[in-house]
mmCIF file of C-alpha atoms in Angstrom:
data_model
loop_
_atom_site.group_PDB
_atom_site.id
_atom_site.type_symbol
_atom_site.label_atom_id
_atom_site.label_comp_id
_atom_site.label_asym_id
_atom_site.label_seq_id
_atom_site.Cartn_x
_atom_site.Cartn_y
_atom_site.Cartn_z
ATOM 1 C CA GLY A 1 -0.108 -0.095 -0.249
ATOM 2 C CA LYS A 2 0.797 3.945 -0.138
ATOM 3 C CA PRO A 3 1.740 5.515 2.615
ATOM 4 C CA TRP A 4 -0.465 8.379 4.486
ATOM 5 C CA LEU A 5 1.077 11.427 3.509
ATOM 6 C CA HIS A 6 -1.380 13.711 5.882
ATOM 7 C CA GLU A 7 -1.326 14.372 9.447
ATOM 8 C CA ASN A 8 -2.340 11.379 11.953
ATOM 9 C CA LEU A 9 -5.787 10.676 12.010
ATOM 10 C CA ILE A 10 -8.059 10.259 14.983
ATOM 11 C CA ALA A 11 -11.178 8.948 14.981
ATOM 12 C CA PRO A 12 -13.991 11.711 15.347
ATOM 13 C CA PHE A 13 -16.089 9.248 16.372
ATOM 14 C CA ASP A 14 -16.803 6.114 16.848
ATOM 15 C CA PHE A 15 -17.216 3.883 14.093
ATOM 16 C CA ALA A 16 -17.237 0.664 12.881
ATOM 17 C CA ILE A 17 -14.812 -1.184 10.804
ATOM 18 C CA GLN A 18 -16.723 -2.527 7.765
ATOM 19 C CA LYS A 19 -16.059 -5.868 6.001
ATOM 20 C CA SER A 20 -14.992 -5.851 2.669
ATOM 21 C CA ASN A 21 -17.591 -6.686 0.010
ATOM 22 C CA GLU A 22 -15.136 -9.633 -0.563
ATOM 23 C CA ASP A 23 -15.613 -11.201 2.586
ATOM 24 C CA ILE A 24 -18.917 -10.724 2.709
ATOM 25 C CA GLU A 25 -19.284 -12.296 -0.293
ATOM 26 C CA THR A 26 -17.406 -15.569 1.065
ATOM 27 C CA LEU A 27 -19.175 -15.599 3.968
ATOM 28 C CA LYS A 28 -22.418 -15.595 1.806
ATOM 29 C CA ASN A 29 -21.247 -18.426 -0.200
ATOM 30 C CA GLN A 30 -20.569 -20.436 3.215
ATOM 31 C CA VAL A 31 -23.959 -19.940 4.392
ATOM 32 C CA ARG A 32 -25.064 -21.258 1.659
ATOM 33 C CA ALA A 33 -23.119 -24.170 0.963
ATOM 34 C CA SER A 34 -24.222 -25.151 4.665
ATOM 35 C CA SER A 35 -27.552 -24.406 4.302
ATOM 36 C CA LEU A 36 -29.735 -27.781 4.853
ATOM 37 C CA PRO A 37 -33.010 -28.339 3.082
ATOM 38 C CA HIS A 38 -36.420 -28.756 5.283
ATOM 39 C CA PHE A 39 -38.750 -31.528 4.910
ATOM 40 C CA VAL A 40 -42.214 -31.247 6.953
ATOM 41 C CA TYR A 41 -43.884 -34.237 8.692
ATOM 42 C CA ASP A 42 -47.498 -34.880 8.057
ATOM 43 C CA ASP A 43 -48.852 -36.630 10.905
ATOM 44 C CA SER A 44 -52.398 -36.736 9.357
ATOM 45 C CA ILE A 45 -51.785 -40.164 6.563
ATOM 46 C CA VAL A 46 -50.491 -42.364 9.489
ATOM 47 C CA LEU A 47 -53.814 -41.820 10.964
ATOM 48 C CA SER A 48 -55.762 -42.386 8.071
ATOM 49 C CA HIS A 49 -53.689 -45.583 7.064
ATOM 50 C CA ARG A 50 -54.040 -47.001 11.099
ATOM 51 C CA ASP A 51 -58.171 -46.435 11.037
ATOM 52 C CA GLN A 52 -58.240 -48.351 7.968
ATOM 53 C CA LEU A 53 -56.397 -50.986 8.631
ATOM 54 C CA PRO A 54 -57.930 -52.958 10.939
ATOM 55 C CA GLY A 55 -61.528 -53.485 8.691
ATOM 56 C CA GLN A 56 -59.292 -54.703 5.522
ATOM 57 C CA ILE A 57 -57.264 -57.491 8.028
ATOM 58 C CA GLN A 58 -60.713 -58.272 9.369
ATOM 59 C CA ASN A 59 -62.238 -58.626 5.526
ATOM 60 C CA THR A 60 -58.727 -60.843 4.236
ATOM 61 C CA LEU A 61 -59.480 -62.945 7.019
ATOM 62 C CA SER A 62 -63.357 -63.817 6.514
ATOM 63 C CA GLN A 63 -62.313 -64.461 3.235
ATOM 64 C CA LEU A 64 -60.373 -67.048 3.999
ATOM 65 C CA ARG A 65 -61.769 -70.953 3.994
ATOM 66 C CA PRO A 66 -63.699 -70.896 7.544
ATOM 67 C CA GLN A 67 -61.723 -74.394 8.134
ATOM 68 C CA LEU A 68 -58.366 -72.695 8.042
ATOM 69 C CA ILE A 69 -60.096 -70.165 10.590
ATOM 70 C CA LYS A 70 -60.684 -72.460 12.986
ATOM 71 C CA ASP A 71 -57.472 -74.676 12.760
ATOM 72 C CA SER A 72 -54.189 -72.501 11.671
ATOM 73 C CA LEU A 73 -54.497 -68.882 12.382
ATOM 74 C CA PRO A 74 -53.774 -67.139 14.652
ATOM 75 C CA PRO A 75 -56.015 -64.974 16.842
ATOM 76 C CA LEU A 76 -57.678 -61.451 15.082
ATOM 77 C CA GLU A 77 -55.264 -59.997 17.927
ATOM 78 C CA VAL A 78 -52.282 -60.996 17.120
ATOM 79 C CA PHE A 79 -52.809 -59.482 12.806
ATOM 80 C CA LEU A 80 -54.357 -56.490 13.978
ATOM 81 C CA SER A 81 -51.291 -55.638 16.732
ATOM 82 C CA GLN A 82 -48.413 -57.120 14.222
ATOM 83 C CA GLY A 83 -50.172 -54.904 11.535
ATOM 84 C CA ARG A 84 -50.547 -51.526 13.665
ATOM 85 C CA MET A 85 -46.727 -52.572 14.763
ATOM 86 C CA VAL A 86 -45.717 -52.209 11.532
ATOM 87 C CA LEU A 87 -47.652 -49.386 10.297
ATOM 88 C CA ASP A 88 -46.347 -47.569 12.866
ATOM 89 C CA SER A 89 -42.646 -48.159 12.878
ATOM 90 C CA VAL A 90 -42.550 -47.207 9.159
ATOM 91 C CA TYR A 91 -44.535 -44.196 9.501
ATOM 92 C CA ARG A 92 -42.720 -43.088 12.526
ATOM 93 C CA LYS A 93 -39.788 -42.752 11.011
ATOM 94 C CA GLY A 94 -41.363 -41.437 7.669
ATOM 95 C CA ILE A 95 -41.651 -41.893 3.742
ATOM 96 C CA VAL A 96 -39.820 -39.456 2.188
ATOM 97 C CA ARG A 97 -40.527 -37.898 -1.510
ATOM 98 C CA LEU A 98 -37.897 -36.533 -2.888
ATOM 99 C CA ALA A 99 -39.664 -33.862 -5.174
ATOM 100 C CA ASN A 100 -37.936 -30.585 -6.531
ATOM 101 C CA VAL A 101 -35.066 -31.679 -4.536
ATOM 102 C CA ASN A 102 -31.759 -34.557 -5.111
ATOM 103 C CA LEU A 103 -29.899 -35.640 -2.573
ATOM 104 C CA ASP A 104 -27.954 -37.940 -1.669
ATOM 105 C CA GLN A 105 -28.508 -41.078 0.872
ATOM 106 C CA ASP A 106 -25.741 -39.349 3.074
ATOM 107 C CA GLU A 107 -26.876 -35.587 2.890
ATOM 108 C CA ALA A 108 -28.027 -33.860 5.945
ATOM 109 C CA LEU A 109 -31.747 -32.315 6.282
ATOM 110 C CA VAL A 110 -33.621 -30.855 8.803
ATOM 111 C CA LEU A 111 -36.776 -32.629 9.523
ATOM 112 C CA ILE A 112 -39.969 -30.697 10.770
ATOM 113 C CA ARG A 113 -42.346 -32.356 13.071
ATOM 114 C CA GLY A 114 -44.835 -29.790 14.032
ATOM 115 C CA ASN A 115 -43.105 -27.117 16.147
ATOM 116 C CA LEU A 116 -39.967 -29.510 15.901
ATOM 117 C CA ALA A 117 -37.498 -28.869 14.311
ATOM 118 C CA GLN A 118 -34.588 -31.290 14.085
ATOM 119 C CA ASN A 119 -31.224 -32.464 12.095
ATOM 120 C CA THR A 120 -31.087 -35.607 10.645
ATOM 121 C CA SER A 121 -30.088 -37.463 7.221
ATOM 122 C CA MET A 122 -31.546 -39.213 4.068
ATOM 123 C CA SER A 123 -30.570 -42.269 5.864
ATOM 124 C CA GLU A 124 -32.468 -41.884 8.618
ATOM 125 C CA LEU A 125 -36.081 -42.407 6.110
ATOM 126 C CA PHE A 126 -37.379 -44.398 4.153
ATOM 127 C CA SER A 127 -38.284 -44.448 0.402
ATOM 128 C CA ILE A 128 -41.378 -46.392 -0.882
ATOM 129 C CA GLN A 129 -38.621 -48.686 -1.848
ATOM 130 C CA SER A 130 -37.292 -49.531 1.399
ATOM 131 C CA ALA A 131 -39.999 -49.272 3.397
ATOM 132 C CA THR A 132 -41.220 -52.006 1.136
ATOM 133 C CA ASP A 133 -37.893 -54.203 2.257
ATOM 134 C CA PHE A 134 -38.869 -52.849 5.510
ATOM 135 C CA ILE A 135 -42.113 -54.458 5.996
ATOM 136 C CA MET A 136 -40.946 -58.042 3.920
ATOM 137 C CA GLN A 137 -38.077 -58.556 5.842
ATOM 138 C CA TYR A 138 -39.714 -57.994 8.994
ATOM 139 C CA PRO A 139 -40.439 -60.989 11.839
ATOM 140 C CA TYR A 140 -43.785 -61.769 11.962
ATOM 141 C CA SER A 141 -44.603 -64.087 14.552
ATOM 142 C CA HIS A 142 -46.433 -66.791 12.078
ATOM 143 C CA ARG A 143 -46.220 -67.548 8.549
ATOM 144 C CA SER A 144 -50.252 -67.007 8.240
ATOM 145 C CA VAL A 145 -49.830 -63.197 9.818
ATOM 146 C CA ARG A 146 -47.006 -62.685 7.175
ATOM 147 C CA GLU A 147 -48.678 -64.170 4.335
ATOM 148 C CA VAL A 148 -52.035 -61.490 5.429
ATOM 149 C CA LEU A 149 -50.168 -58.831 6.381
ATOM 150 C CA GLU A 150 -47.835 -58.360 4.194
ATOM 151 C CA PRO A 151 -49.966 -57.100 1.000
ATOM 152 C CA LEU A 152 -51.727 -54.748 2.768
ATOM 153 C CA LEU A 153 -49.327 -53.103 4.368
ATOM 154 C CA ILE A 154 -47.028 -52.560 1.472
ATOM 155 C CA GLU A 155 -50.722 -51.075 -0.102
ATOM 156 C CA HIS A 156 -50.659 -48.652 2.883
ATOM 157 C CA LEU A 157 -46.903 -47.102 1.983
ATOM 158 C CA GLU A 158 -47.630 -42.979 1.180
ATOM 159 C CA HIS A 159 -45.666 -40.465 1.417
ATOM 160 C CA ASN A 160 -45.395 -38.472 4.782
ATOM 161 C CA VAL A 161 -42.435 -36.678 4.491
ATOM 162 C CA PHE A 162 -42.168 -33.515 1.865
ATOM 163 C CA TYR A 163 -39.534 -31.038 0.854
ATOM 164 C CA ASP A 164 -40.543 -27.449 1.977
ATOM 165 C CA GLU A 165 -39.011 -25.032 -0.212
ATOM 166 C CA ALA A 166 -40.469 -22.151 1.628
ATOM 167 C CA THR A 167 -39.135 -23.094 4.978
ATOM 168 C CA THR A 168 -36.069 -23.624 2.698
ATOM 169 C CA LEU A 169 -35.125 -20.168 1.586
ATOM 170 C CA LYS A 170 -37.174 -18.726 4.562
ATOM 171 C CA VAL A 171 -34.356 -19.866 6.858
ATOM 172 C CA LEU A 172 -31.504 -19.450 4.370
ATOM 173 C CA GLU A 173 -32.600 -15.705 3.494
ATOM 174 C CA ASP A 174 -33.028 -15.275 7.286
ATOM 175 C CA ARG A 175 -28.870 -16.392 7.824
ATOM 176 C CA LEU A 176 -27.788 -14.232 4.783
ATOM 177 C CA ASN A 177 -29.284 -11.009 6.986
ATOM 178 C CA HIS A 178 -27.646 -11.811 9.846
ATOM 179 C CA ILE A 179 -24.095 -11.962 8.797
ATOM 180 C CA PRO A 180 -22.264 -9.560 10.534
ATOM 181 C CA THR A 181 -21.154 -7.166 7.895
ATOM 182 C CA THR A 182 -18.489 -5.683 10.414
ATOM 183 C CA ARG A 183 -15.006 -6.686 12.035
ATOM 184 C CA GLY A 184 -14.569 -4.701 15.350
ATOM 185 C CA MET A 185 -14.763 -0.993 16.624
ATOM 186 C CA VAL A 186 -13.072 2.171 16.613
ATOM 187 C CA GLN A 187 -13.743 4.542 19.582
ATOM 188 C CA LYS A 188 -13.833 8.247 19.464
ATOM 189 C CA GLY A 189 -10.226 9.341 20.197
ATOM 190 C CA GLU A 190 -8.058 7.166 18.640
ATOM 191 C CA ILE A 191 -5.095 6.922 16.101
ATOM 192 C CA VAL A 192 -6.751 5.825 12.954
ATOM 193 C CA ILE A 193 -3.760 6.110 10.948
ATOM 194 C CA PHE A 194 -0.593 8.216 11.527
ATOM 195 C CA LYS A 195 1.346 10.003 9.277
ATOM 196 C CA GLY A 196 3.732 8.108 6.796
ATOM 197 C CA ASN A 197 1.956 4.732 7.807
ATOM 198 C CA LEU A 198 1.767 2.182 4.836
ATOM 199 C CA VAL A 199 -2.070 2.007 4.073
ATOM 200 C CA ASP A 200 -2.357 -1.677 4.053
ATOM 201 C CA GLU A 201 -5.792 -3.716 3.279
ATOM 202 C CA GLU A 202 -6.362 -3.316 7.677
ATOM 203 C CA LYS A 203 -5.945 0.426 7.535
ATOM 204 C CA PHE A 204 -7.640 1.018 4.223
ATOM 205 C CA LEU A 205 -10.760 -0.603 5.274
ATOM 206 C CA THR A 206 -10.661 1.331 8.332
ATOM 207 C CA LEU A 207 -10.601 4.613 6.474
ATOM 208 C CA ASN A 208 -13.017 3.664 4.317
ATOM 209 C CA SER A 209 -15.135 2.799 7.066
ATOM 210 C CA LEU A 210 -14.483 6.589 8.850
ATOM 211 C CA LYS A 211 -15.275 7.672 5.034
ATOM 212 C CA ARG A 212 -18.762 5.805 4.751
ATOM 213 C CA GLU A 213 -19.977 6.980 8.359
ATOM 214 C CA TYR A 214 -18.542 10.385 7.096
ATOM 215 C CA GLU A 215 -21.070 10.702 4.437
ATOM 216 C CA ALA A 216 -23.551 9.542 6.315
ATOM 217 C CA GLN A 217 -23.712 12.347 9.023
ATOM 218 C CA VAL A 218 -25.650 15.625 8.583
ATOM 219 C CA TRP A 219 -23.467 18.434 8.328
ATOM 220 C CA THR A 220 -24.156 22.200 9.418
ATOM 221 C CA GLU A 221 -23.014 24.984 7.684
ATOM 222 C CA SER A 222 -20.698 25.518 10.955
ATOM 223 C CA SER A 223 -19.302 22.256 10.957
ATOM 224 C CA TYR A 224 -15.866 23.690 9.068
ATOM 225 C CA ASN A 225 -13.668 20.963 10.462
ATOM 226 C CA TRP A 226 -15.890 18.341 9.791
ATOM 227 C CA ILE A 227 -16.022 19.172 5.900
ATOM 228 C CA LEU A 228 -12.107 19.271 5.991
ATOM 229 C CA LEU A 229 -11.686 15.960 7.181
ATOM 230 C CA GLY A 230 -14.586 15.186 4.914
ATOM 231 C CA GLN A 231 -12.693 16.397 1.888
ATOM 232 C CA LEU A 232 -9.377 14.413 3.540
ATOM 233 C CA LEU A 233 -10.498 11.023 3.693
ATOM 234 C CA LEU A 234 -12.338 11.202 0.008
ATOM 235 C CA THR A 235 -9.374 12.762 -1.204
ATOM 236 C CA GLY A 236 -7.080 10.358 0.780
ATOM 237 C CA VAL A 237 -8.787 7.102 0.651
ATOM 238 C CA THR A 238 -9.652 7.422 -3.190
ATOM 239 C CA LEU A 239 -6.167 7.702 -3.719
ATOM 240 C CA MET A 240 -4.978 4.507 -2.309
#
């Protein structure tokens, strides 16, 4: 940098040292890179399927041969309890719908359930296919229970976790708006720069911050010394 050829410059008032545009843009890019997609969990979907399942189980059992029901099938409550257990396990974890967003299996996300938002990852959620695999691999207590429940439970699979673009963008915007644009304060009476000092990047930011603060002030005609300071800053900083 070039040397400061004017007299020692003393801060005439408190002012904040502004970060450079490059530093602020770097921080914004870091915020964008670390931004997580937000997904919302729909509680109503599992309730609907949970209400329908018992009647469908009973209807399926009623269509089997009477003697088979009497001789070899477990009690109805076994079918009902295991059906509810498997269905609840699937929907409690969540079946994600990936529309308008592409995520790898290990990518992080924020899952919103009611008023609670928690960090998780794609690997913690089911897809329709992985939920189907879970149902087919579940250790049912009887073969007949498996044969009755598997097709019914698979029919009840539906996405209940959805990408929330509006919330994702709002959270990102809020984080961008709260990026600090200053890097410290200079108190009134402090030396800003001595005559002959080199104006390096740090000094330039400080001088430019003082210049901005001066330009934001409202001066009266009697503020002759302030006007001289402003002219000095406008000339000195511009020539750096």
